[in-house]
Short mmCIF file of C-alpha atoms and ligand atoms in Angstrom, two decimals:
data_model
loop_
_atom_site.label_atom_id
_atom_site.label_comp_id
_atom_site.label_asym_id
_atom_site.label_seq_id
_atom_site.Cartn_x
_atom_site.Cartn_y
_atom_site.Cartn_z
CA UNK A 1 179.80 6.59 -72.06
CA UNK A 2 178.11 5.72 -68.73
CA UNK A 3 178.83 7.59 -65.63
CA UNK A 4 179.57 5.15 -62.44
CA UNK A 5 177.62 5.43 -60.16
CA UNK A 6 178.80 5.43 -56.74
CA UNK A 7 176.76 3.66 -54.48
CA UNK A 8 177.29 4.59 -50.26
CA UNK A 9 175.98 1.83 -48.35
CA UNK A 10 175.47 3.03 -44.57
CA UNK A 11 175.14 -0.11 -42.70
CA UNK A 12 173.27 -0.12 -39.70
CA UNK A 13 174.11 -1.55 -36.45
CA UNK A 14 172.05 -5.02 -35.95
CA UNK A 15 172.31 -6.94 -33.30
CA UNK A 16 173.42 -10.08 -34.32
CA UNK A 17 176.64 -12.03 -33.34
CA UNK A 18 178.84 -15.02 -35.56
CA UNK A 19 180.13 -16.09 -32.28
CA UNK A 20 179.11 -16.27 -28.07
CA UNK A 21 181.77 -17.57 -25.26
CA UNK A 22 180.35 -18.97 -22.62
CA UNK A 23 181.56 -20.18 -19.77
CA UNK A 24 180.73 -23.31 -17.49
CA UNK A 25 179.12 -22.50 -13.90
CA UNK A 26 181.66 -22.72 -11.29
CA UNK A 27 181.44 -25.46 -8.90
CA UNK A 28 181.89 -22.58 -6.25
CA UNK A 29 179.36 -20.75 -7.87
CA UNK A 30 177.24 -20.45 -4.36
CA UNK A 31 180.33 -18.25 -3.09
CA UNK A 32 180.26 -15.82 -5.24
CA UNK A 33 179.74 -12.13 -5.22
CA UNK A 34 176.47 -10.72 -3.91
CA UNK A 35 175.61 -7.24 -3.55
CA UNK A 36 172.64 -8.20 -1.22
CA UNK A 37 172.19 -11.82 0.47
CA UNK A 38 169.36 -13.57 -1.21
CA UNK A 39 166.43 -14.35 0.94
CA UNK A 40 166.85 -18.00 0.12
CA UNK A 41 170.12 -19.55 -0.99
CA UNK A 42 170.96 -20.47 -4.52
CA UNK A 43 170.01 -23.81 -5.58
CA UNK A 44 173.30 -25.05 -7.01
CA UNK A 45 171.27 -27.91 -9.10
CA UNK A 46 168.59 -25.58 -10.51
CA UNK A 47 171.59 -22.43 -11.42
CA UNK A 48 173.23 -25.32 -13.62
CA UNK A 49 170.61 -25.86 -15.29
CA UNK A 50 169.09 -22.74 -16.06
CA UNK A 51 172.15 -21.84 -17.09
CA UNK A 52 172.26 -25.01 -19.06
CA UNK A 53 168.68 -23.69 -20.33
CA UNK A 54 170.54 -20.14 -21.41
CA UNK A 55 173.46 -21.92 -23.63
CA UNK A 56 170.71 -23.90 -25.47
CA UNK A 57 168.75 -20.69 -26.29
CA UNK A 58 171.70 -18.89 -27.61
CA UNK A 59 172.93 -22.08 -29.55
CA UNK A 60 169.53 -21.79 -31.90
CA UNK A 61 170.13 -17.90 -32.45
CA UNK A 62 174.32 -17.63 -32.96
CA UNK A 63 176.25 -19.87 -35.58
CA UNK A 64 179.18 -20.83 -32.44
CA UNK A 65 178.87 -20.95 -28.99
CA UNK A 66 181.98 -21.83 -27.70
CA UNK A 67 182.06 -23.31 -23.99
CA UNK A 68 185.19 -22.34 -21.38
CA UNK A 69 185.24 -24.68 -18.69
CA UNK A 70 184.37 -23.30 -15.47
CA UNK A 71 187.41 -22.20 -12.86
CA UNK A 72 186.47 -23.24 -9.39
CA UNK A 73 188.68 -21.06 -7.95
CA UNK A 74 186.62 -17.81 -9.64
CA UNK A 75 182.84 -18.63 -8.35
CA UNK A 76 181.59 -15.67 -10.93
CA UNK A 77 183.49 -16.94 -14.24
CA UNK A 78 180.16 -17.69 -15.62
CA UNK A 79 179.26 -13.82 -15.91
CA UNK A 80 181.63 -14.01 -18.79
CA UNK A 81 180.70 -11.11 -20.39
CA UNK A 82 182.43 -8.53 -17.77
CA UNK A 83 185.90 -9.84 -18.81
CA UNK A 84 186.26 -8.26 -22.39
CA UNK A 85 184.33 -6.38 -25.04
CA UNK A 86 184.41 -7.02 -28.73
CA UNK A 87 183.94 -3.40 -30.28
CA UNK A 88 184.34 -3.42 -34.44
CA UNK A 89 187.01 -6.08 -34.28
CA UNK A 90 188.92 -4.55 -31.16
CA UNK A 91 188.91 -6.69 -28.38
CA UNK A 92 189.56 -5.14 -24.65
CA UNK A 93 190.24 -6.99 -21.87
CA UNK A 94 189.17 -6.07 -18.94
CA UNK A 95 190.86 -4.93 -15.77
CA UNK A 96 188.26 -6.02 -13.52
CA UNK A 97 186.41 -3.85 -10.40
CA UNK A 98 186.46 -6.50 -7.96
CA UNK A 99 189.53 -7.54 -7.54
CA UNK A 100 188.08 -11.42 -6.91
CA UNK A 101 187.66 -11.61 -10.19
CA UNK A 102 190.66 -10.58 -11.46
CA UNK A 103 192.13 -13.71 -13.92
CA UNK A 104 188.71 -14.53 -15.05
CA UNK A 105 189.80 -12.68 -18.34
CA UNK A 106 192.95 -14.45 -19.07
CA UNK A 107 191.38 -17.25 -20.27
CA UNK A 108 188.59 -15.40 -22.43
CA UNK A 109 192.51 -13.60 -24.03
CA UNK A 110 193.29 -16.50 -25.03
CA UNK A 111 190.46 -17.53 -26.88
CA UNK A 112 189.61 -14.28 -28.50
CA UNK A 113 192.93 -14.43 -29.78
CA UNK A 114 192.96 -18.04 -31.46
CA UNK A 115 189.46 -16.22 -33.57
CA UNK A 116 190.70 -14.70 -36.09
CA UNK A 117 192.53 -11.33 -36.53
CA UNK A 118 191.26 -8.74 -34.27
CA UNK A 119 193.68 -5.90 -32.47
CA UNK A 120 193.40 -7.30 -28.60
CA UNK A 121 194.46 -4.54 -26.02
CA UNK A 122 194.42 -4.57 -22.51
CA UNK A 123 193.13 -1.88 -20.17
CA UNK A 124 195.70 -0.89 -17.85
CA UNK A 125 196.06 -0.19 -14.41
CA UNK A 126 194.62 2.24 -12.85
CA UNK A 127 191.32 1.73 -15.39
CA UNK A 128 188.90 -0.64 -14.15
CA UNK A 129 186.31 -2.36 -16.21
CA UNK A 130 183.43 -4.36 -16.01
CA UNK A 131 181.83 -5.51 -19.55
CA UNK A 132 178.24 -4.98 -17.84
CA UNK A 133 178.82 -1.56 -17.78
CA UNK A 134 179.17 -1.47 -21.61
CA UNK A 135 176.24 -0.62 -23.88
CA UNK A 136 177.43 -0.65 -27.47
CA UNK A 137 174.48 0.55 -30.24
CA UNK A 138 176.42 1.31 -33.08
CA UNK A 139 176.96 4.66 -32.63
CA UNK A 140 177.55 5.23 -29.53
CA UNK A 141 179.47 3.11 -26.73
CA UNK A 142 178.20 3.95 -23.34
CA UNK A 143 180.53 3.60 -20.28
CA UNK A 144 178.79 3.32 -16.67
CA UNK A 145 181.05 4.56 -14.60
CA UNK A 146 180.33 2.87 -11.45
CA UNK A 147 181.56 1.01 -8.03
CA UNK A 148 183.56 -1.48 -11.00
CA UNK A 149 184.45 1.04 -13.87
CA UNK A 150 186.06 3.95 -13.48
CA UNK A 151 186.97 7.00 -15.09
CA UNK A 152 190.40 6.48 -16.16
CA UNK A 153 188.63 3.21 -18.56
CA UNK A 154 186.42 5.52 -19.69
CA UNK A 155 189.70 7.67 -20.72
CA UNK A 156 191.78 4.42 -22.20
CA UNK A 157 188.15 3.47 -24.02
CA UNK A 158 188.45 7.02 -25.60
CA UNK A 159 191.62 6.38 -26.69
CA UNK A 160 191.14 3.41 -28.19
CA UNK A 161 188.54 4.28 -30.19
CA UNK A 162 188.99 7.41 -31.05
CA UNK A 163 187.99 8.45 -34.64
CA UNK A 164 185.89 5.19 -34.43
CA UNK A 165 182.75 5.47 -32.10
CA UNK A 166 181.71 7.87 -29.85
CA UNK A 167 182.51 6.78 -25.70
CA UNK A 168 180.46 8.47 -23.38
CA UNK A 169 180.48 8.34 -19.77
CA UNK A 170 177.28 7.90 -17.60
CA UNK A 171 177.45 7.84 -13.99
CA UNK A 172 175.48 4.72 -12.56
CA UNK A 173 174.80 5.77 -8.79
CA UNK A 174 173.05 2.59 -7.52
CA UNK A 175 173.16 -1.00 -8.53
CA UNK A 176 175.80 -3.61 -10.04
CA UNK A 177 176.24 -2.17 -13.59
CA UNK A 178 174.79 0.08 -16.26
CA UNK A 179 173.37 -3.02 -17.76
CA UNK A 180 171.83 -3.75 -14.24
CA UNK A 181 169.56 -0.84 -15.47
CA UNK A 182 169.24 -0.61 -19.28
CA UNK A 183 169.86 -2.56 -21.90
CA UNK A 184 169.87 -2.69 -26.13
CA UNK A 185 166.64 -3.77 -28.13
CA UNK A 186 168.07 -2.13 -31.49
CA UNK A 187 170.06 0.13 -32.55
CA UNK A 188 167.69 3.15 -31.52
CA UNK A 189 165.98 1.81 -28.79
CA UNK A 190 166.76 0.84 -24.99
CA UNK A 191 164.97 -0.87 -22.72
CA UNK A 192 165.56 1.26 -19.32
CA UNK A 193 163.84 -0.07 -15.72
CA UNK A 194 161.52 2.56 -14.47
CA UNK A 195 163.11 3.37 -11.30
CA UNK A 196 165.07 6.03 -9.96
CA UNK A 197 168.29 4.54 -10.84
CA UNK A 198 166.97 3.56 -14.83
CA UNK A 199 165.43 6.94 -15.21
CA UNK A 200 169.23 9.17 -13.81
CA UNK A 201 170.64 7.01 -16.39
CA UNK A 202 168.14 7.80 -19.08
CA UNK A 203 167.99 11.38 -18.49
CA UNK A 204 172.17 11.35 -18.75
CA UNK A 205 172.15 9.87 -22.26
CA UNK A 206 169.34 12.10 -23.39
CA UNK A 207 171.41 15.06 -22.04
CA UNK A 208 174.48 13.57 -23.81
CA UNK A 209 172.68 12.56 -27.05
CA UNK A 210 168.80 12.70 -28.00
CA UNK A 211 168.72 10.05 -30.73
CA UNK A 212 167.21 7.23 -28.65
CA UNK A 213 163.76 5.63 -28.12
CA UNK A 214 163.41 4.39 -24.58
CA UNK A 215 160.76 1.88 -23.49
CA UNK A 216 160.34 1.70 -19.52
CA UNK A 217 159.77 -1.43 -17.46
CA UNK A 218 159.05 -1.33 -13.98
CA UNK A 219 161.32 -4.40 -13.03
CA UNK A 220 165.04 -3.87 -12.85
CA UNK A 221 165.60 -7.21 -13.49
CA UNK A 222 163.45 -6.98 -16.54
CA UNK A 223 165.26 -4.23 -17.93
CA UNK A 224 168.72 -6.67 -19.15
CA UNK A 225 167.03 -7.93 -22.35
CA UNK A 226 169.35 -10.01 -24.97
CA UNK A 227 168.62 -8.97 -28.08
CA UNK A 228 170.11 -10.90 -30.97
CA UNK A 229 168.89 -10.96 -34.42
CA UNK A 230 165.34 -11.29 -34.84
CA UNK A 231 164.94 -12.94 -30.89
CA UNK A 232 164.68 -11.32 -28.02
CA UNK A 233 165.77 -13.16 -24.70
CA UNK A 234 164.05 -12.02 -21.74
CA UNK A 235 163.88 -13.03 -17.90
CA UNK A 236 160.66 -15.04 -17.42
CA UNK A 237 158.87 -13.98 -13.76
CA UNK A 238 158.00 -10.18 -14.20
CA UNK A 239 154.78 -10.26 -15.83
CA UNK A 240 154.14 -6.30 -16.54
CA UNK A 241 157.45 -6.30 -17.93
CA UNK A 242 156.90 -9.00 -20.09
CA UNK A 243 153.55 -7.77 -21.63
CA UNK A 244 155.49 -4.24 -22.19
CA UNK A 245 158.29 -6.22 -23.87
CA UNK A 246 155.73 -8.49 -25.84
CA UNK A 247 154.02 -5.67 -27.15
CA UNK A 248 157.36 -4.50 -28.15
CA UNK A 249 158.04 -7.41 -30.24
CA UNK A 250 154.88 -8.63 -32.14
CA UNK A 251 155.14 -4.23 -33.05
CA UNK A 252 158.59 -5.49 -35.15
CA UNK A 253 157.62 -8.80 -35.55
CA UNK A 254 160.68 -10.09 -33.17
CA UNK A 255 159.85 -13.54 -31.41
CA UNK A 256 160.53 -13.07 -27.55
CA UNK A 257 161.92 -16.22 -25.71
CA UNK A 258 161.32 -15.90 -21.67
CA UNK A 259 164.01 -18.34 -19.55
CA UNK A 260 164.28 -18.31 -15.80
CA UNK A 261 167.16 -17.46 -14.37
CA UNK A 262 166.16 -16.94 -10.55
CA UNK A 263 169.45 -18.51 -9.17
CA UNK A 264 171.57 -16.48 -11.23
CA UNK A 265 169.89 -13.25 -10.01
CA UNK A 266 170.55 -14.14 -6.88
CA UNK A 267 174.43 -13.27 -7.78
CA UNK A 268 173.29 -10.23 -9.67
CA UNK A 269 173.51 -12.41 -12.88
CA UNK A 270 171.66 -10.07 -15.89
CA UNK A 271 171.02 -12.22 -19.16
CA UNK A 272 173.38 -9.82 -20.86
CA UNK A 273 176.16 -11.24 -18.71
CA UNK A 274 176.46 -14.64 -19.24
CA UNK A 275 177.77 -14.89 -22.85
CA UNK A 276 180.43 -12.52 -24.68
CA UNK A 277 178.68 -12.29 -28.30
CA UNK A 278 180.83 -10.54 -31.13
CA UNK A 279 181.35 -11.15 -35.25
C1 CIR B 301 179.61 -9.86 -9.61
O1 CIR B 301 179.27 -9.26 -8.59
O2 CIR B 301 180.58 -9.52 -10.26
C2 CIR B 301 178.80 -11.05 -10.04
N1 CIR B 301 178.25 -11.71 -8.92
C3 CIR B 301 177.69 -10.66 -10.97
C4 CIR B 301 178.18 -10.12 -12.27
C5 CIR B 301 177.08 -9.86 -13.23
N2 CIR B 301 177.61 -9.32 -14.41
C6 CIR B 301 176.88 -8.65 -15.32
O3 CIR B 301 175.70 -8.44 -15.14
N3 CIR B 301 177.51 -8.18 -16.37
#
């Protein structure tokens, strides 16, 4: 008689999503939050159509991008991605930092809930929580804790998935959002801005854990990659970080795709923050 053999298949986290929520620019969009003024103003025309340019991108690299029209009376509902996270089929809303922007995430609720069954939970007050400071790998789900997340999300995140992944906290002492500074190439590697803020946060999650690869780029801006199957989506305009990041690629054979966002930088857009991507 034959023995059965048991066969342990340890999937690894890839980066690639079933579905992306995006939302519609807001026809207020020039009002909204800036941590800096930009030297020139944003060209309402050219934002909605870069980020007309962004949608079309992710539509030829996930199955369904589903559009939320815009809410004019939340100029930063585009920057969908701070309003929940998808984690492993649990969905958390977000209790957002600035309070502005509080009720961009009841509409995302609703939607996540009409896709299928996933547990939906809703951080609760005091916990504050902005998606861009979320940088899930697979193993490990890092929590900036900065001027829009704080440490009692950090505990409700450890609740929540407890047993499940791993939730550290790393402080982020400058900029927007962890993901202002760092951002997820694969499961093993980050792309981190060389700068002072990009290399505190490096140095805390190589003091917390030492399994990562990190490839430096000297632009900030550079550093928020989108990384989604075998495509990486990168900010066209920062040409040292874009020969670093090239290099990267054609190394695993992953075909880079540079869009211009320039107007949504000037509201501290990322690339990371204009969709919410989860299975
Ligand atoms: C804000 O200050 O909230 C927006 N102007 C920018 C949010 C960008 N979000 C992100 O990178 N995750």
């Amino acid at each position: 008689m034959s023995m059965p053999i048991l066969v342990l298949a340890m999937t690894a986290f890839t980066p690639s999503y079933h579905y992306a929520l995006v939302r519609e620019l807001s026809p207020a969009f020039e009002e909204s939050l800036k941590i800096n003024p930009p030297s020139t103003p944003i060209n309402l025309d050219l934002a909605i159509e870069q980020h007309e340019n962004y949608m079309n991108v992710l539509k030829t690299v996930v199955q369904d991008v589903i559009l939320i029209d815009a809410d004019p009376k939340h100029p930063d509902c585009n920057f969908i991605e701070d309003t929940a996270i998808v984690v492993n089929n649990i969905a958390v809303i977000s209790r957002m930092g600035a309070p502005e922007r509080r009720g961009e995430e009841l509409p995302i609720a609703e939607v996540l809930k009409s896709l299928g069954e996933r547990k939906i939970i809703q951080l609760q007050e005091p916990a504050t929580m902005d998606g861009g400071d979320i940088l899930f790998t697979g193993k490990h789900l890092f929590v900036g804790l900065s001027k829009r997340t704080n440490k009692e999300a950090l505990r409700q995140l450890g609740e929540i998935f407890d047993g499940k992944v791993s939730v550290v906290g790393i402080p982020v002492t400058e900029g927007l959002h962890l993901k202002s500074v760092i951002s997820l190439f694969d499961a093993d590697t980050l792309v981190v801005a060389a700068t002072t803020a990009g290399h505190a946060i490096r140095s805390s999650i190589e003091s917390a854990v030492k399994e990562y690869r990190f490839i430096e780029v000297p632009d900030a801006v550079a550093s928020n990659v989108l990384r989604i199957g075998s495509t990486l989506i990168v900010q066209e305009g920062f040409l040292v970080s874009e020969a670093i990041l090239q290099k990267l690629c054609d190394a695993e054979s992953i075909n880079l795709v540079k869009i211009n966002m320039s107007e949504l930088i000037k509201a501290d857009g990322a690339l990371t923050c204009g969709s919410l991507l989860f299975n």
